[in-house]
Coordinates of C-alpha atoms in Angstrom, one line a residue:
Chain Y
X12 CA 135.9 129.2 97.0
X13 CA 136.2 132.6 98.6
X14 CA 135.0 132.6 102.2
X15 CA 134.4 135.3 104.8
X16 CA 134.9 134.1 108.4
X17 CA 132.9 136.2 110.8
X18 CA 133.2 136.2 114.6
X19 CA 131.8 136.0 117.1
X20 CA 128.8 133.9 116.0
X21 CA 126.7 135.4 118.7
X22 CA 126.9 138.0 121.5
X23 CA 124.8 138.6 124.6
X24 CA 125.5 142.1 126.1
X25 CA 124.1 144.6 128.5
X26 CA 122.5 147.8 127.2
X27 CA 125.2 150.5 127.2
X28 CA 128.1 148.2 126.5
X29 CA 130.3 148.5 123.4
X30 CA 130.4 145.7 120.8
X31 CA 133.1 144.6 118.4
X32 CA 132.9 142.0 115.6
X33 CA 135.2 141.2 112.8
X34 CA 135.4 139.4 109.5
X35 CA 138.5 137.8 108.0
X36 CA 139.4 136.1 104.7
X37 CA 142.4 134.5 103.1
X38 CA 141.5 136.5 99.9
X39 CA 142.0 140.2 99.2
X40 CA 138.9 142.4 98.6
X41 CA 138.6 146.0 97.4
X42 CA 135.2 146.6 99.0
X43 CA 133.8 145.6 102.3
X44 CA 130.3 146.2 103.5
X45 CA 128.3 145.7 106.7
X46 CA 124.6 144.8 106.8
X47 CA 122.1 144.4 109.6
X48 CA 119.1 142.1 109.6
X49 CA 116.4 143.1 112.0
X50 CA 114.2 140.2 113.2
X51 CA 111.7 139.2 110.4
X52 CA 113.2 141.6 107.9
X53 CA 115.9 141.5 105.2
X54 CA 119.5 142.8 105.5
X55 CA 120.0 146.5 105.2
X56 CA 123.3 148.2 104.3
X57 CA 124.9 150.0 107.3
X58 CA 128.4 151.0 106.0
X59 CA 130.4 150.5 102.9
X60 CA 134.2 150.7 102.8
X61 CA 136.2 151.3 99.7
X62 CA 139.8 151.9 100.7
X63 CA 142.3 149.9 102.7
X64 CA 142.7 151.5 106.1
X65 CA 139.5 153.5 105.8
X66 CA 137.6 154.2 109.0
X67 CA 133.9 155.1 108.5
X68 CA 131.2 156.0 111.0
X69 CA 127.4 155.9 110.9
X70 CA 126.1 157.2 114.2
X71 CA 127.2 154.9 116.9
X72 CA 128.6 152.4 114.3
X73 CA 132.2 152.5 113.2
X74 CA 133.7 150.2 110.6
X75 CA 137.2 149.7 109.4
X76 CA 138.7 148.3 106.2
X77 CA 141.8 146.4 107.3
X78 CA 145.1 147.5 105.7
X79 CA 145.8 144.0 104.5
X80 CA 142.5 144.1 102.6
X81 CA 141.7 140.7 104.1
X82 CA 139.6 141.8 107.0
X83 CA 137.1 144.3 108.4
X84 CA 135.8 145.3 111.8
X85 CA 132.6 146.8 113.1
X86 CA 132.2 148.5 116.4
X87 CA 128.9 149.6 118.0
X88 CA 129.2 152.0 120.9
X89 CA 126.8 152.3 123.8
X90 CA 124.4 149.6 122.6
X91 CA 120.7 150.0 122.9
X92 CA 117.9 147.4 122.6
X93 CA 117.1 148.2 119.0
X94 CA 120.7 147.1 118.0
X95 CA 119.4 143.5 118.3
X96 CA 119.7 141.6 115.1
X97 CA 122.1 139.8 112.9
X98 CA 125.1 141.7 111.5
X99 CA 126.6 140.4 108.3
X100 CA 129.9 141.4 106.7
X101 CA 130.1 141.2 103.0
X102 CA 132.7 141.8 100.3
X103 CA 132.7 142.3 96.5
X104 CA 134.9 139.8 94.7
X105 CA 136.8 140.4 91.5
X106 CA 133.9 138.9 89.5
X107 CA 131.6 141.6 91.0
X108 CA 129.7 139.1 93.1
X109 CA 128.7 139.9 96.7
X110 CA 129.7 137.3 99.2
X111 CA 128.6 137.3 102.9
X112 CA 129.9 136.1 106.2
X113 CA 128.0 133.8 108.5
X114 CA 126.6 136.6 110.6
X115 CA 126.9 137.7 114.2
X116 CA 123.7 137.5 116.2
X117 CA 123.5 140.3 118.8
X118 CA 121.2 140.2 121.8
X119 CA 121.0 143.3 124.1
X120 CA 119.7 143.0 127.6
X121 CA 117.9 146.2 128.8
Chain U
X7 CA 108.5 153.9 97.0
X8 CA 107.5 150.3 97.8
X9 CA 110.4 148.0 98.8
X10 CA 111.2 144.5 97.6
X11 CA 108.2 142.3 98.4
X12 CA 108.4 138.5 98.8
X13 CA 105.6 136.0 99.1
X14 CA 104.9 133.9 101.1
X15 CA 106.7 135.0 104.3
X16 CA 106.7 131.4 105.5
X17 CA 106.1 128.0 103.9
X18 CA 106.1 124.6 105.4
X19 CA 106.0 121.7 103.0
X20 CA 106.7 118.0 103.0
X21 CA 109.7 116.4 101.3
X22 CA 108.8 115.7 97.7
X23 CA 106.3 118.6 97.3
X24 CA 106.7 121.6 95.1
X25 CA 107.0 125.2 96.4
X26 CA 107.0 128.5 94.4
X27 CA 108.4 131.6 95.9
X28 CA 107.7 135.0 94.4
X29 CA 109.6 138.3 94.5
X30 CA 108.4 141.7 93.3
X31 CA 111.5 144.0 93.0
X32 CA 111.4 147.7 93.4
X33 CA 109.9 149.3 90.3
X34 CA 112.5 150.2 87.7
X35 CA 115.1 147.9 89.1
X36 CA 116.5 145.8 86.2
X37 CA 118.7 143.7 88.5
X38 CA 117.1 141.0 90.6
X39 CA 119.0 138.5 92.8
X40 CA 118.1 135.4 94.7
X41 CA 120.0 134.4 97.8
X42 CA 119.6 131.7 100.5
X43 CA 120.6 131.5 104.1
X44 CA 120.7 128.1 105.7
X45 CA 120.4 128.4 109.5
X46 CA 123.6 129.7 111.0
X47 CA 125.5 129.9 107.7
X48 CA 126.3 132.6 105.3
X49 CA 123.9 134.2 102.9
X50 CA 124.7 132.5 99.6
X51 CA 124.2 133.8 96.1
X52 CA 121.8 131.7 93.9
X53 CA 121.3 133.7 90.7
X54 CA 121.1 137.1 89.1
X55 CA 118.6 138.4 86.5
X56 CA 119.1 141.5 84.3
X57 CA 115.6 142.2 83.2
X58 CA 114.3 138.9 82.0
X59 CA 117.7 137.3 81.2
X60 CA 119.6 135.1 83.6
X61 CA 123.0 136.8 83.9
X62 CA 124.5 134.3 86.4
X63 CA 123.0 131.2 87.8
X64 CA 126.2 129.7 89.1
X65 CA 124.8 129.5 92.7
X66 CA 121.8 127.4 91.9
X67 CA 122.3 124.2 93.9
X68 CA 120.9 121.7 91.4
X69 CA 118.2 121.2 88.7
X70 CA 115.4 121.0 91.3
X71 CA 115.6 124.8 91.4
X72 CA 114.1 126.8 88.6
X73 CA 114.0 130.6 88.5
X74 CA 112.0 132.7 86.1
X75 CA 111.5 136.4 85.5
X76 CA 109.1 136.6 82.5
X77 CA 108.6 140.1 81.3
X78 CA 111.4 141.4 83.5
X79 CA 109.2 142.3 86.4
X80 CA 108.5 139.9 89.2
X81 CA 110.4 136.7 89.6
X82 CA 109.6 133.2 90.8
X83 CA 111.8 130.5 92.3
X84 CA 110.4 127.0 92.2
X85 CA 111.7 124.0 94.1
X86 CA 110.6 120.7 92.7
X87 CA 110.7 118.2 94.4
X88 CA 111.8 119.8 97.7
X89 CA 114.4 118.0 99.9
X90 CA 115.1 118.5 103.6
X91 CA 118.3 120.4 102.9
X92 CA 116.4 123.0 100.9
X93 CA 115.1 124.5 104.2
X94 CA 116.3 128.0 104.9
X95 CA 115.5 131.6 104.3
X96 CA 115.3 132.7 100.7
X97 CA 116.0 136.4 100.1
X98 CA 115.3 138.4 97.0
X99 CA 117.2 141.6 96.3
X100 CA 117.0 144.2 93.6
X101 CA 119.2 147.1 92.4
X102 CA 119.0 149.7 89.7
X103 CA 122.5 149.1 88.3
X104 CA 125.0 146.2 88.5
X105 CA 127.7 148.1 90.3
X106 CA 127.3 147.6 94.0
X107 CA 129.4 150.7 94.6
X108 CA 126.8 153.2 93.5
X109 CA 123.7 151.0 93.2
X110 CA 123.1 149.4 96.5
X111 CA 121.1 146.2 96.9
X112 CA 117.7 146.4 98.5
X113 CA 116.6 143.1 100.1
X114 CA 113.1 141.7 100.7
X115 CA 112.1 140.3 104.1
X116 CA 112.7 136.7 102.9
X117 CA 110.7 133.6 102.6
X118 CA 111.4 131.1 105.4
X119 CA 111.0 127.6 103.8
X120 CA 110.8 124.5 106.0
X121 CA 110.8 121.1 104.4
X122 CA 109.7 118.3 106.7

């Protein structure tokens, strides 16, 4: 079945550092999304991308929809302690179903 | 506006026992979804209700899982009998429409199920 491969699996960074994570697939998608799960809570939508090559920002977060439509990237600039959590990429398949990556667990050291 | 509420937040049961998870969606949201995340893996779709009807249950692992949404309001997910591999976090999500483009999913905080 369709699968999203997300990397890295986990990251341990110092406060103030920039963070990059990505999501790849062998399948083509028309919509990519990025979610964040805070500890003890459910995933919350951060950014949605609808067009190949699109670059969208939400505060210190920037996400890109790869031009091949098979990948997406999320960058966080100048990380702060509240950035801690699990970041999930997701994509909508042709059947309209939302599929998720395995998640990137981010730890930020003050 | 109250968010999606799930109960219990944690459940520890023995193999062979029965557990029922409950989800209260956001009021007025016709679409209700169940997902599961086994530790370290992806969040996997289980099933989708539109009001009280099961629209898609292709993600349900096997017939030990039974989901209901009587009256089209809250939903329950029962696991009977539970097996060790059923452990994970069960998320419920709801949305007003079925189109994720203009009707985003709202997730509950999940129920962490541990089967020992």
